[in-house]
């Protein structure tokens, strides 16, 4: 056996060990005996060093012409394409989701990298009129400075790229703190950026725990913005940590996304959508379709087909091409799922399939759990209200479209929602009424594309969006420019 590889932090263009002298293990959730590698268990000093490096690098990066920044991103996009298969395999091993999904994750990073590379030739401002003659007015975008990026384990390369690429193209420098469950995919991404020729200090990677790395990062005076994706509970803490210094903060938090199925829906499509929306990524997506609201006329038929399909899903190690659903990320997550299943049973929901750990053979090596469906759920049940982040779907009967919309909106979150119908009037009504940042017709609540804004309302977000030009809006701020070419003293209306 070869000894496990030790991965370093990336600070000021160098791969360095943590000041703590300590490391932590990254294991395969499908086979906990497989050690992916040892990663730096960083200390606050490492965060300080990374921020100082980012601060130094900012001075020249912010004045590098954006199309030149874009060229580096473009090279990074090509390198990501070349390593797509390797990165996907590494991601399946550290995170558990199946290869098709990890390929999709790397592809999102590629898409975002090319998209933002192109933004280097846009970064549009506005020109507008003046109240005075011979005066010119325009707006330009300025970068913010050092940005702290805190990312989750469920999209270990896509989400870091959603934050790094727009931050860089706008001229910011960054310190990335990836989730402790999935540091390898961030390592691979940062490595590609180094290879693409990013100047030293522009991107820094510091691995380790939230208390040791995340907290000092969000409290640091020299950090101008924090972008965080994770739970609503931690997001609230991030928001509080950012408040004293008025750091900009972008929060992408929980979801309790709904698929609504009307009597007039194409039921084959709806079953397929509920299956992949609910059990794709083992339900560990903030966009997961964890509630399905079904109109009474098709309820029985839908349930029968949905349960049959869920029972037939092949759960296992995601590197096996026949496997459709991987393990949960860790034992704590599996316990959370188990406790919610208990809650559901106590609340009187009807357990239709799953509801237990998978054991025996290779299942004993990892954190496997059977795809689980609860039927006859009432909208107020905790399993129909709270984000579980696992393979558990609550099905709720409803009377009509209005009822579906009311149930759909009746949660604290507002990320994504979907309606299955063949009636265009129903589709447009729901589009207007759903209080979510993303809405789908005849598709599940997952599958956002990188050139549309991504994010949600209510307890899901704080008003910002990721991806698309919305991300450029977050990572830059406006400067308004007035140029007076009249060669005489002129005063704006307000002063005269
Ligand atoms: C997330 O679940 O945290 O729309 C992000 C989707 C993916 C991104 C999900 N493109 O499901």
mmCIF file of N, CA, C and O in Angstrom, residues 42-102:
data_model
loop_
_atom_site.group_PDB
_atom_site.id
_atom_site.type_symbol
_atom_site.label_atom_id
_atom_site.label_comp_id
_atom_site.label_asym_id
_atom_site.label_seq_id
_atom_site.Cartn_x
_atom_site.Cartn_y
_atom_site.Cartn_z
ATOM 1 N N UNK A 42 -5.988 23.668 9.053
ATOM 2 C CA UNK A 42 -5.363 24.985 9.171
ATOM 3 C C UNK A 42 -5.772 25.717 10.445
ATOM 4 O O UNK A 42 -6.789 25.418 11.064
ATOM 5 N N UNK A 43 -4.972 26.712 10.764
ATOM 6 C CA UNK A 43 -5.178 27.540 11.952
ATOM 7 C C UNK A 43 -5.434 28.983 11.496
ATOM 8 O O UNK A 43 -5.171 29.328 10.337
ATOM 9 N N UNK A 44 -5.927 29.838 12.404
ATOM 10 C CA UNK A 44 -6.161 31.240 12.026
ATOM 11 C C UNK A 44 -4.933 31.935 11.417
ATOM 12 O O UNK A 44 -5.087 32.781 10.534
ATOM 13 N N UNK A 45 -3.725 31.553 11.839
ATOM 14 C CA UNK A 45 -2.508 32.174 11.240
ATOM 15 C C UNK A 45 -2.451 31.930 9.733
ATOM 16 O O UNK A 45 -1.969 32.782 8.981
ATOM 17 N N UNK A 46 -2.890 30.755 9.312
ATOM 18 C CA UNK A 46 -2.867 30.453 7.869
ATOM 19 C C UNK A 46 -3.842 31.363 7.126
ATOM 20 O O UNK A 46 -3.577 31.806 6.008
ATOM 21 N N UNK A 47 -4.978 31.618 7.767
ATOM 22 C CA UNK A 47 -5.980 32.504 7.163
ATOM 23 C C UNK A 47 -5.392 33.911 7.038
ATOM 24 O O UNK A 47 -5.508 34.554 5.980
ATOM 25 N N UNK A 48 -4.718 34.362 8.091
ATOM 26 C CA UNK A 48 -4.087 35.692 8.053
ATOM 27 C C UNK A 48 -3.068 35.780 6.917
ATOM 28 O O UNK A 48 -3.031 36.771 6.184
ATOM 29 N N UNK A 49 -2.270 34.728 6.786
ATOM 30 C CA UNK A 49 -1.241 34.731 5.732
ATOM 31 C C UNK A 49 -1.900 34.772 4.348
ATOM 32 O O UNK A 49 -1.433 35.486 3.447
ATOM 33 N N UNK A 50 -2.992 34.018 4.185
ATOM 34 C CA UNK A 50 -3.672 33.972 2.882
ATOM 35 C C UNK A 50 -4.300 35.329 2.559
ATOM 36 O O UNK A 50 -4.232 35.806 1.413
ATOM 37 N N UNK A 51 -4.891 35.955 3.571
ATOM 38 C CA UNK A 51 -5.527 37.269 3.342
ATOM 39 C C UNK A 51 -4.448 38.311 3.005
ATOM 40 O O UNK A 51 -4.623 39.128 2.088
ATOM 41 N N UNK A 52 -3.323 38.248 3.708
ATOM 42 C CA UNK A 52 -2.232 39.203 3.429
ATOM 43 C C UNK A 52 -1.733 39.018 1.992
ATOM 44 O O UNK A 52 -1.483 39.999 1.279
ATOM 45 N N UNK A 53 -1.608 37.768 1.565
ATOM 46 C CA UNK A 53 -1.145 37.493 0.194
ATOM 47 C C UNK A 53 -2.163 38.017 -0.816
ATOM 48 O O UNK A 53 -1.803 38.629 -1.835
ATOM 49 N N UNK A 54 -3.434 37.787 -0.527
ATOM 50 C CA UNK A 54 -4.496 38.243 -1.436
ATOM 51 C C UNK A 54 -4.514 39.771 -1.503
ATOM 52 O O UNK A 54 -4.735 40.357 -2.576
ATOM 53 N N UNK A 55 -4.269 40.384 -0.382
ATOM 54 C CA UNK A 55 -4.235 41.851 -0.307
ATOM 55 C C UNK A 55 -3.088 42.410 -1.156
ATOM 56 O O UNK A 55 -3.277 43.364 -1.906
ATOM 57 N N UNK A 56 -1.919 41.796 -1.065
ATOM 58 C CA UNK A 56 -0.759 42.248 -1.863
ATOM 59 C C UNK A 56 -1.042 42.050 -3.354
ATOM 60 O O UNK A 56 -0.783 42.925 -4.172
ATOM 61 N N UNK A 57 -1.609 40.885 -3.687
ATOM 62 C CA UNK A 57 -1.841 40.562 -5.107
ATOM 63 C C UNK A 57 -2.913 41.481 -5.707
ATOM 64 O O UNK A 57 -2.903 41.757 -6.913
ATOM 65 N N UNK A 58 -3.809 41.949 -4.866
ATOM 66 C CA UNK A 58 -4.932 42.772 -5.336
ATOM 67 C C UNK A 58 -4.454 44.023 -6.076
ATOM 68 O O UNK A 58 -5.039 44.413 -7.088
ATOM 69 N N UNK A 59 -3.361 44.617 -5.578
ATOM 70 C CA UNK A 59 -2.893 45.892 -6.136
ATOM 71 C C UNK A 59 -2.656 45.804 -7.645
ATOM 72 O O UNK A 59 -3.001 46.724 -8.371
ATOM 73 N N UNK A 60 -2.046 44.728 -8.101
ATOM 74 C CA UNK A 60 -1.828 44.667 -9.559
ATOM 75 C C UNK A 60 -2.962 43.938 -10.282
ATOM 76 O O UNK A 60 -3.267 44.262 -11.431
ATOM 77 N N UNK A 61 -3.583 42.970 -9.628
ATOM 78 C CA UNK A 61 -4.680 42.225 -10.294
ATOM 79 C C UNK A 61 -5.843 43.140 -10.630
ATOM 80 O O UNK A 61 -6.455 43.030 -11.693
ATOM 81 N N UNK A 62 -6.139 44.086 -9.742
ATOM 82 C CA UNK A 62 -7.310 44.940 -9.987
ATOM 83 C C UNK A 62 -7.087 45.842 -11.202
ATOM 84 O O UNK A 62 -8.054 46.285 -11.822
ATOM 85 N N UNK A 63 -5.813 46.111 -11.524
ATOM 86 C CA UNK A 63 -5.532 46.943 -12.701
ATOM 87 C C UNK A 63 -5.104 46.145 -13.932
ATOM 88 O O UNK A 63 -4.733 46.714 -14.951
ATOM 89 N N UNK A 64 -5.131 44.835 -13.829
ATOM 90 C CA UNK A 64 -4.885 43.999 -15.011
ATOM 91 C C UNK A 64 -6.118 44.116 -15.907
ATOM 92 O O UNK A 64 -7.244 43.978 -15.419
ATOM 93 N N UNK A 65 -5.938 44.408 -17.208
ATOM 94 C CA UNK A 65 -7.136 44.574 -18.052
ATOM 95 C C UNK A 65 -8.033 43.337 -17.981
ATOM 96 O O UNK A 65 -7.545 42.213 -18.112
ATOM 97 N N UNK A 66 -9.314 43.521 -17.774
ATOM 98 C CA UNK A 66 -10.218 42.369 -17.656
ATOM 99 C C UNK A 66 -10.125 41.352 -18.794
ATOM 100 O O UNK A 66 -10.197 40.150 -18.525
ATOM 101 N N UNK A 67 -9.928 41.771 -20.063
ATOM 102 C CA UNK A 67 -9.775 40.730 -21.087
ATOM 103 C C UNK A 67 -8.539 39.858 -20.848
ATOM 104 O O UNK A 67 -8.529 38.676 -21.187
ATOM 105 N N UNK A 68 -7.494 40.423 -20.236
ATOM 106 C CA UNK A 68 -6.293 39.623 -19.899
ATOM 107 C C UNK A 68 -6.626 38.647 -18.766
ATOM 108 O O UNK A 68 -6.179 37.501 -18.771
ATOM 109 N N UNK A 69 -7.379 39.123 -17.796
ATOM 110 C CA UNK A 69 -7.831 38.193 -16.737
ATOM 111 C C UNK A 69 -8.639 37.081 -17.380
ATOM 112 O O UNK A 69 -8.515 35.907 -17.048
ATOM 113 N N UNK A 70 -9.458 37.467 -18.347
ATOM 114 C CA UNK A 70 -10.305 36.496 -19.032
ATOM 115 C C UNK A 70 -9.494 35.443 -19.771
ATOM 116 O O UNK A 70 -9.882 34.275 -19.813
ATOM 117 N N UNK A 71 -8.334 35.854 -20.322
ATOM 118 C CA UNK A 71 -7.498 34.878 -21.041
ATOM 119 C C UNK A 71 -7.020 33.773 -20.096
ATOM 120 O O UNK A 71 -6.932 32.606 -20.472
ATOM 121 N N UNK A 72 -6.672 34.160 -18.887
ATOM 122 C CA UNK A 72 -6.221 33.158 -17.899
ATOM 123 C C UNK A 72 -7.386 32.218 -17.563
ATOM 124 O O UNK A 72 -7.229 31.002 -17.498
ATOM 125 N N UNK A 73 -8.563 32.800 -17.385
ATOM 126 C CA UNK A 73 -9.734 31.955 -17.108
ATOM 127 C C UNK A 73 -10.022 31.020 -18.283
ATOM 128 O O UNK A 73 -10.387 29.853 -18.088
ATOM 129 N N UNK A 74 -9.857 31.547 -19.469
ATOM 130 C CA UNK A 74 -10.107 30.724 -20.657
ATOM 131 C C UNK A 74 -9.166 29.516 -20.678
ATOM 132 O O UNK A 74 -9.587 28.395 -20.920
ATOM 133 N N UNK A 75 -7.879 29.787 -20.358
ATOM 134 C CA UNK A 75 -6.921 28.663 -20.282
ATOM 135 C C UNK A 75 -7.339 27.671 -19.198
ATOM 136 O O UNK A 75 -7.250 26.458 -19.376
ATOM 137 N N UNK A 76 -7.813 28.201 -18.078
ATOM 138 C CA UNK A 76 -8.252 27.320 -16.981
ATOM 139 C C UNK A 76 -9.424 26.454 -17.446
ATOM 140 O O UNK A 76 -9.490 25.264 -17.139
ATOM 141 N N UNK A 77 -10.323 27.052 -18.225
ATOM 142 C CA UNK A 77 -11.471 26.293 -18.741
ATOM 143 C C UNK A 77 -11.031 25.122 -19.612
ATOM 144 O O UNK A 77 -11.562 24.017 -19.514
ATOM 145 N N UNK A 78 -10.014 25.373 -20.445
ATOM 146 C CA UNK A 78 -9.507 24.304 -21.311
ATOM 147 C C UNK A 78 -8.853 23.195 -20.475
ATOM 148 O O UNK A 78 -9.069 22.009 -20.704
ATOM 149 N N UNK A 79 -8.079 23.608 -19.467
ATOM 150 C CA UNK A 79 -7.429 22.600 -18.597
ATOM 151 C C UNK A 79 -8.486 21.775 -17.852
ATOM 152 O O UNK A 79 -8.317 20.567 -17.681
ATOM 153 N N UNK A 80 -9.557 22.432 -17.450
ATOM 154 C CA UNK A 80 -10.629 21.687 -16.766
ATOM 155 C C UNK A 80 -11.255 20.673 -17.721
ATOM 156 O O UNK A 80 -11.511 19.524 -17.343
ATOM 157 N N UNK A 81 -11.465 21.103 -18.956
ATOM 158 C CA UNK A 81 -12.025 20.176 -19.958
ATOM 159 C C UNK A 81 -11.127 18.959 -20.129
ATOM 160 O O UNK A 81 -11.594 17.831 -20.184
ATOM 161 N N UNK A 82 -9.801 19.227 -20.212
ATOM 162 C CA UNK A 82 -8.850 18.125 -20.437
ATOM 163 C C UNK A 82 -8.857 17.129 -19.280
ATOM 164 O O UNK A 82 -8.617 15.950 -19.474
ATOM 165 N N UNK A 83 -9.107 17.628 -18.072
ATOM 166 C CA UNK A 83 -9.048 16.736 -16.896
ATOM 167 C C UNK A 83 -10.432 16.345 -16.405
ATOM 168 O O UNK A 83 -10.557 15.812 -15.296
ATOM 169 N N UNK A 84 -11.447 16.611 -17.201
ATOM 170 C CA UNK A 84 -12.825 16.414 -16.726
ATOM 171 C C UNK A 84 -13.028 15.015 -16.132
ATOM 172 O O UNK A 84 -13.565 14.865 -15.032
ATOM 173 N N UNK A 85 -12.597 13.995 -16.847
ATOM 174 C CA UNK A 85 -12.850 12.619 -16.399
ATOM 175 C C UNK A 85 -12.121 12.323 -15.084
ATOM 176 O O UNK A 85 -12.701 11.756 -14.160
ATOM 177 N N UNK A 86 -10.855 12.746 -15.007
ATOM 178 C CA UNK A 86 -10.085 12.512 -13.764
ATOM 179 C C UNK A 86 -10.709 13.243 -12.593
ATOM 180 O O UNK A 86 -10.813 12.706 -11.486
ATOM 181 N N UNK A 87 -11.109 14.487 -12.831
ATOM 182 C CA UNK A 87 -11.678 15.274 -11.737
ATOM 183 C C UNK A 87 -13.021 14.698 -11.295
ATOM 184 O O UNK A 87 -13.364 14.712 -10.118
ATOM 185 N N UNK A 88 -13.787 14.195 -12.266
ATOM 186 C CA UNK A 88 -15.080 13.594 -11.922
ATOM 187 C C UNK A 88 -14.872 12.341 -11.068
ATOM 188 O O UNK A 88 -15.547 12.132 -10.065
ATOM 189 N N UNK A 89 -13.893 11.522 -11.465
ATOM 190 C CA UNK A 89 -13.616 10.306 -10.682
ATOM 191 C C UNK A 89 -13.158 10.643 -9.276
ATOM 192 O O UNK A 89 -13.603 10.043 -8.296
ATOM 193 N N UNK A 90 -12.266 11.619 -9.181
ATOM 194 C CA UNK A 90 -11.775 12.032 -7.855
ATOM 195 C C UNK A 90 -12.945 12.533 -7.009
ATOM 196 O O UNK A 90 -13.043 12.245 -5.814
ATOM 197 N N UNK A 91 -13.858 13.243 -7.650
ATOM 198 C CA UNK A 91 -15.002 13.803 -6.914
ATOM 199 C C UNK A 91 -15.944 12.697 -6.440
ATOM 200 O O UNK A 91 -16.437 12.730 -5.311
ATOM 201 N N UNK A 92 -16.183 11.705 -7.296
ATOM 202 C CA UNK A 92 -17.036 10.591 -6.868
ATOM 203 C C UNK A 92 -16.409 9.901 -5.665
ATOM 204 O O UNK A 92 -17.102 9.536 -4.715
ATOM 205 N N UNK A 93 -15.085 9.770 -5.672
ATOM 206 C CA UNK A 93 -14.427 9.086 -4.559
ATOM 207 C C UNK A 93 -14.486 9.906 -3.279
ATOM 208 O O UNK A 93 -14.616 9.358 -2.195
ATOM 209 N N UNK A 94 -14.429 11.213 -3.378
ATOM 210 C CA UNK A 94 -14.425 11.971 -2.118
ATOM 211 C C UNK A 94 -15.831 12.361 -1.662
ATOM 212 O O UNK A 94 -16.060 12.626 -0.496
ATOM 213 N N UNK A 95 -16.785 12.396 -2.591
ATOM 214 C CA UNK A 95 -18.108 12.925 -2.246
ATOM 215 C C UNK A 95 -19.215 11.884 -2.359
ATOM 216 O O UNK A 95 -20.236 11.980 -1.701
ATOM 217 N N UNK A 96 -19.048 10.904 -3.238
ATOM 218 C CA UNK A 96 -19.998 9.801 -3.314
ATOM 219 C C UNK A 96 -20.982 9.848 -4.465
ATOM 220 O O UNK A 96 -21.497 8.818 -4.869
ATOM 221 N N UNK A 97 -21.299 11.033 -5.009
ATOM 222 C CA UNK A 97 -22.322 11.029 -6.063
ATOM 223 C C UNK A 97 -21.812 10.309 -7.306
ATOM 224 O O UNK A 97 -20.603 10.205 -7.518
ATOM 225 N N UNK A 98 -22.754 9.829 -8.113
ATOM 226 C CA UNK A 98 -22.388 8.952 -9.227
ATOM 227 C C UNK A 98 -21.624 9.725 -10.302
ATOM 228 O O UNK A 98 -21.723 10.946 -10.399
ATOM 229 N N UNK A 99 -20.878 8.983 -11.121
ATOM 230 C CA UNK A 99 -20.001 9.604 -12.112
ATOM 231 C C UNK A 99 -20.717 10.565 -13.060
ATOM 232 O O UNK A 99 -20.186 11.624 -13.388
ATOM 233 N N UNK A 100 -21.927 10.205 -13.489
ATOM 234 C CA UNK A 100 -22.659 11.115 -14.383
ATOM 235 C C UNK A 100 -22.856 12.470 -13.717
ATOM 236 O O UNK A 100 -22.806 13.509 -14.364
ATOM 237 N N UNK A 101 -23.107 12.429 -12.422
ATOM 238 C CA UNK A 101 -23.341 13.689 -11.705
ATOM 239 C C UNK A 101 -22.044 14.450 -11.436
ATOM 240 O O UNK A 101 -22.027 15.677 -11.481
ATOM 241 N N UNK A 102 -20.962 13.712 -11.152
ATOM 242 C CA UNK A 102 -19.715 14.444 -10.923
ATOM 243 C C UNK A 102 -19.179 15.022 -12.237
ATOM 244 O O UNK A 102 -18.593 16.099 -12.252
#
